[in-house]
XYZ file of C-alpha atoms in Angstrom:
159
model
C 32.042 37.077 -16.331
C 32.075 40.503 -14.710
C 29.127 42.854 -15.097
C 29.557 46.252 -16.747
C 28.970 47.957 -13.381
C 31.653 45.838 -11.698
C 34.106 46.731 -14.467
C 33.215 50.426 -14.174
C 33.818 50.357 -10.403
C 37.117 48.565 -10.902
C 38.202 51.198 -13.439
C 37.114 54.031 -11.097
C 39.153 52.548 -8.223
C 42.138 51.953 -10.508
C 41.964 55.506 -11.902
C 41.610 56.961 -8.425
C 44.466 54.957 -6.958
C 46.915 55.692 -9.784
C 45.880 59.112 -11.093
C 43.831 60.986 -8.456
C 44.420 59.472 -4.994
C 41.880 61.774 -3.341
C 39.144 60.087 -5.385
C 40.347 56.682 -4.179
C 40.536 57.944 -0.581
C 36.862 59.022 -0.667
C 35.790 55.524 -1.840
C 33.104 56.422 -4.399
C 31.015 53.601 -5.804
C 29.045 53.615 -9.043
C 25.510 52.433 -8.292
C 24.082 52.833 -11.786
C 25.449 53.818 -15.173
C 23.611 54.006 -18.465
C 23.577 56.176 -21.581
C 21.510 58.870 -19.912
C 22.612 58.964 -16.275
C 25.016 57.917 -13.562
C 24.601 57.568 -9.801
C 27.630 57.602 -7.498
C 27.598 56.974 -3.736
C 30.203 58.188 -1.283
C 29.819 56.697 2.185
C 29.919 59.021 5.186
C 32.906 57.841 7.228
C 35.178 59.375 9.827
C 37.707 60.174 7.122
C 35.350 62.485 5.224
C 33.374 64.178 7.998
C 33.779 67.781 9.066
C 33.580 69.159 12.601
C 29.748 69.176 12.361
C 29.621 65.416 11.626
C 28.389 66.020 8.095
C 30.184 65.333 4.827
C 33.087 67.687 4.272
C 32.706 70.235 1.456
C 35.771 68.909 -0.416
C 34.343 65.374 -0.470
C 31.082 66.709 -1.896
C 33.121 68.354 -4.661
C 34.895 65.030 -5.322
C 31.516 63.287 -5.657
C 30.237 65.872 -8.120
C 33.503 65.643 -10.093
C 33.267 61.843 -10.289
C 29.592 61.870 -11.323
C 30.107 64.309 -14.193
C 33.590 63.208 -15.180
C 33.132 59.441 -15.109
C 30.166 59.555 -17.451
C 32.144 61.674 -19.940
C 35.218 59.398 -19.676
C 33.082 56.292 -20.122
C 31.334 57.676 -23.200
C 34.618 58.887 -24.737
C 36.271 55.485 -24.217
C 33.346 53.715 -25.869
C 33.800 55.918 -28.950
C 37.467 54.993 -29.187
C 38.594 58.584 -29.692
C 41.289 60.290 -27.606
C 39.466 62.977 -25.626
C 40.988 65.551 -23.293
C 38.613 66.081 -20.370
C 38.757 68.731 -17.659
C 36.463 70.821 -15.519
C 36.750 74.525 -16.173
C 34.383 75.992 -13.641
C 32.090 75.146 -10.763
C 28.991 76.644 -9.208
C 27.319 75.036 -6.226
C 24.408 75.650 -3.948
C 24.101 73.874 -0.607
C 20.698 73.313 0.984
C 21.199 70.950 3.939
C 24.016 69.227 5.774
C 24.474 65.668 4.506
C 24.727 63.529 7.640
C 24.590 60.141 5.871
C 25.922 58.506 2.690
C 25.591 60.896 -0.260
C 24.363 59.926 -3.734
C 25.420 62.069 -6.695
C 23.151 62.005 -9.760
C 24.030 63.292 -13.219
C 21.349 62.960 -15.912
C 23.190 64.841 -18.678
C 24.174 61.871 -20.854
C 22.552 63.365 -23.956
C 24.357 66.692 -23.426
C 27.693 64.889 -23.071
C 26.971 62.875 -26.240
C 26.332 66.094 -28.175
C 29.546 67.626 -26.782
C 31.528 64.559 -27.876
C 29.915 64.622 -31.335
C 30.804 68.292 -31.736
C 34.416 68.042 -30.605
C 35.053 64.936 -32.721
C 33.564 66.662 -35.772
C 35.276 70.038 -35.314
C 38.385 69.335 -33.244
C 37.449 72.365 -31.137
C 37.228 72.481 -27.337
C 33.601 72.352 -26.188
C 32.560 73.763 -22.793
C 29.117 73.205 -21.280
C 27.738 72.980 -17.753
C 26.568 69.600 -16.469
C 24.290 69.400 -13.442
C 24.901 67.086 -10.506
C 22.411 66.705 -7.660
C 23.549 65.371 -4.275
C 20.986 63.563 -2.111
C 20.985 61.540 1.135
C 18.309 58.883 0.563
C 18.560 57.465 4.101
C 18.341 60.925 5.671
C 15.916 62.944 3.517
C 14.767 60.695 0.673
C 15.356 62.310 -2.718
C 15.447 65.846 -1.350
C 18.573 67.629 -2.671
C 21.360 68.380 -0.207
C 23.290 70.320 -2.856
C 23.341 71.084 -6.574
C 26.510 71.467 -8.597
C 26.986 72.882 -12.090
C 30.403 71.878 -13.398
C 31.652 73.332 -16.671
C 32.846 70.258 -18.528
C 35.509 70.934 -21.135
C 36.067 68.321 -23.857
C 38.433 68.296 -26.808
C 39.195 65.565 -29.308
C 42.960 65.124 -29.344
C 44.339 64.276 -32.767
C 46.886 61.424 -32.482
């Protein structure tokens, strides 16, 4: 029997390969997933380095997208309601160059639950910012390399 984390990683790879190949190319892995938070790791490889040997800006954006988006997709699927999910805006602040594997943390599970509750109840599009923190545990412990605020946009789609 496969664990829930194994199934989630399989779904992420499947989604990336078929729907968003750039996600698949970056090889994100879900390290933890629960009702409150998610942690995604993207390994630093030749394919995602910039000319300074740190993780390329676009790959950091992919990691933030996956951390915020996967949690929302996972929660929507568990509710069994058709939900349209997109990101409407992004703000980011970069503190240090990530020169090792990067971990992306999103602890906004309760916010996403409330957004899903609201859109299911009203049928209206709900937009709220979710926060994603990028760290390099092997390089700087839990010190943030970057912070992202992605405006998550959810709408319950009536069948």
